[in-house]
C-alpha positions as CSV (number, residue, x, y, z in Angstrom):
1,M,-21.5,-86.6,-143.8
2,I,-20.4,-90.1,-143.1
3,L,-18.1,-89.9,-146.2
4,R,-16.4,-86.9,-145.0
5,Y,-15.7,-88.5,-141.4
6,T,-14.8,-91.8,-143.2
7,E,-12.2,-90.0,-145.3
8,A,-10.9,-88.2,-142.4
9,I,-10.4,-91.4,-140.4
10,C,-8.6,-93.1,-143.0
11,S,-6.4,-90.4,-143.8
12,F,-5.7,-89.7,-140.1
13,L,-4.8,-93.6,-139.6
14,A,-2.7,-93.5,-142.9
15,A,-0.7,-90.4,-141.5
16,R,-0.1,-91.8,-138.1
17,T,1.1,-95.3,-139.8
18,T,3.5,-93.3,-141.8
19,E,4.7,-91.3,-138.8
20,L,5.1,-94.8,-137.0
21,E,7.1,-96.3,-139.8
22,T,9.5,-93.2,-140.0
23,A,10.3,-93.4,-136.3
24,T,10.3,-97.1,-136.2
25,Y,12.6,-98.7,-139.0
26,P,15.4,-96.3,-137.9
27,A,15.0,-97.5,-134.1
28,L,15.2,-101.1,-135.2
29,D,18.2,-100.7,-137.2
30,E,19.8,-98.7,-134.4
31,L,19.0,-101.6,-132.0
32,T,20.4,-104.4,-134.1
33,A,23.6,-102.3,-134.4
34,K,23.7,-101.7,-130.7
35,I,21.7,-103.6,-128.2
36,S,21.2,-101.2,-125.2
37,S,18.5,-100.7,-122.7
38,R,17.7,-97.3,-124.2
39,N,17.3,-98.7,-127.7
40,L,15.1,-101.7,-126.3
41,D,12.9,-99.5,-124.4
42,R,12.5,-97.1,-127.3
43,V,11.5,-100.1,-129.6
44,R,9.2,-101.4,-126.9
45,K,7.4,-98.1,-126.9
46,L,7.0,-98.0,-130.6
47,K,5.8,-101.5,-130.6
48,S,3.2,-100.6,-128.1
49,A,2.2,-97.7,-130.3
50,M,2.0,-99.9,-133.3
51,T,-0.3,-102.4,-131.6
52,R,-2.7,-99.7,-130.4
53,L,-2.7,-98.2,-134.0
54,T,-3.2,-101.7,-135.5
55,A,-6.2,-102.3,-133.3
56,R,-7.8,-99.0,-134.4
57,V,-7.1,-99.6,-138.1
58,Q,-8.4,-103.1,-137.9
59,K,-11.6,-101.9,-136.3
60,V,-12.2,-99.3,-139.2
61,R,-11.6,-102.0,-141.7
62,D,-13.9,-104.3,-139.9
63,E,-16.6,-101.7,-139.9
64,L,-16.3,-100.8,-143.4
65,E,-16.3,-104.3,-144.5
66,Q,-19.5,-104.9,-142.4
67,L,-21.1,-102.1,-143.9
68,L,-20.3,-103.1,-147.4
69,D,-21.4,-106.7,-146.6
70,D,-24.9,-105.6,-145.6
71,D,-27.2,-104.2,-148.2
72,D,-29.7,-103.1,-145.5
73,D,-26.9,-100.8,-144.1
74,M,-26.1,-99.4,-147.5
75,A,-29.6,-98.5,-148.2
76,D,-29.9,-96.9,-144.6
77,L,-26.7,-95.0,-145.1
78,Y,-28.0,-93.7,-148.7
79,L,-31.4,-92.5,-146.9
80,S,-29.5,-90.7,-144.3
81,R,-27.1,-89.1,-146.7
82,K,-30.1,-88.1,-148.9
83,M,-31.9,-86.6,-145.8
84,S,-28.8,-84.6,-144.8
85,S,-28.2,-83.2,-148.1
86,S,-31.7,-82.0,-148.6
87,S,-32.2,-80.6,-145.1
88,P,-32.3,-76.9,-145.1
89,V,-30.6,-76.7,-141.8
90,S,-27.4,-78.4,-142.8
91,G,-26.9,-76.0,-145.8
92,S,-24.7,-78.3,-147.4
93,G,-25.4,-80.2,-150.4
94,P,-23.1,-83.0,-152.0
95,A,-20.3,-80.6,-152.8
96,N,-19.7,-79.8,-149.2
97,W,-19.6,-83.2,-147.8
98,F,-15.9,-83.4,-148.3
99,P,-13.3,-81.0,-146.6
100,A,-11.2,-78.9,-148.7
101,S,-8.1,-79.6,-146.5
102,P,-5.0,-80.3,-148.3
103,T,-3.9,-83.1,-146.0
104,I,-7.2,-84.7,-146.9
105,G,-7.6,-83.7,-150.5
106,S,-6.7,-87.1,-151.7
107,K,-7.3,-88.6,-155.2
108,I,-10.4,-90.3,-153.5
109,S,-11.8,-87.0,-152.4
110,R,-11.5,-85.3,-155.7
111,A,-13.0,-88.5,-157.5
112,S,-15.9,-88.4,-154.7
113,R,-16.6,-84.9,-155.2
114,A,-16.8,-85.1,-159.2
115,S,-18.7,-88.2,-159.1
116,V,-21.2,-87.0,-156.2
117,A,-22.0,-83.9,-158.6
118,T,-22.5,-86.0,-161.5
119,V,-24.4,-89.1,-160.5
120,R,-28.1,-89.0,-160.7
121,G,-30.7,-91.5,-159.4
122,D,-31.1,-93.6,-156.3
123,E,-29.7,-96.8,-157.8
124,D,-26.7,-94.9,-159.2
125,D,-26.2,-93.1,-155.9
126,I,-26.2,-96.4,-154.0
127,E,-23.6,-97.8,-156.3
128,E,-21.6,-94.6,-156.1
129,L,-21.9,-94.7,-152.3
130,E,-20.6,-98.3,-152.4
131,M,-17.7,-97.6,-154.9
132,L,-16.6,-94.8,-152.6
133,L,-16.7,-96.9,-149.4
134,E,-14.8,-99.6,-151.4
135,A,-12.1,-97.0,-152.1
136,Y,-11.9,-96.3,-148.4
137,F,-11.9,-100.0,-147.5
138,M,-8.9,-100.5,-149.9
139,Q,-7.1,-97.2,-148.4
140,I,-7.5,-98.8,-144.9
141,D,-6.6,-102.2,-145.9
142,G,-3.3,-100.9,-147.5
143,T,-2.6,-99.1,-144.1
144,L,-3.3,-102.4,-142.3
145,N,-0.9,-104.2,-144.7
146,K,1.7,-101.5,-143.8
147,L,1.3,-102.0,-140.2
148,T,1.4,-105.8,-140.7
149,T,4.7,-105.4,-142.6
150,L,6.1,-103.3,-139.7
151,R,5.0,-105.9,-137.3
152,E,6.9,-108.5,-139.1
153,Y,10.0,-106.4,-139.2
154,I,9.7,-106.0,-135.4
155,D,9.3,-109.5,-135.0
156,D,12.4,-110.2,-137.2
157,T,14.4,-107.8,-135.1
158,E,13.3,-109.6,-131.8
159,D,14.3,-112.8,-133.2
160,Y,17.9,-111.4,-134.3
161,I,18.4,-109.8,-130.8
162,N,17.5,-113.2,-129.2
163,I,20.0,-115.0,-131.5
164,Q,22.8,-112.3,-130.5
165,V,21.8,-112.5,-126.8
166,T,22.0,-116.3,-126.9
167,K,25.2,-116.3,-128.7
168,N,26.8,-113.9,-126.2
169,A,25.5,-115.7,-123.3
170,R,27.1,-118.9,-124.6
171,F,30.3,-117.2,-125.3
172,L,30.4,-115.9,-121.7
173,F,29.8,-119.2,-120.3
174,I,32.2,-120.9,-122.3
175,K,34.8,-118.2,-121.7
176,S,34.3,-118.6,-117.9
177,S,34.3,-122.5,-117.8
């Protein structure tokens, strides 16, 4: 169950990051082309959304990292996974842990389903679980890197805008003198 949620969260955050990138890069380009209150406000809102999204992605990344670093947590996670798959109430075996949604049907999911179905033995299962969580960690880390790159682009654009405003202010001061 945790793997399904982890994959869904990672995929959701990656999709929101892509949407934010798609909206932000053109907005920044438009702002550098024409400094206006409308463009500044638009970029401010996008920057705020990016800050909130970055905090969410960082939290998921930190949780995955903590889980991967703690052997006791890994063992507990494996035991709860094993109990949920053998529970008659759940009615779901390992093959049903992953959603069939095309938006979440990533390579990780396909590899996860195939490997869960073929791996036997407690030690192998724990290793498999750790490998899956490491894959999710890498995915969320890549998402965080995209957001970091976006943040840097925003910061560079802000620096450029500040230089332009200062240049224009000096020009106006010199012209009025």
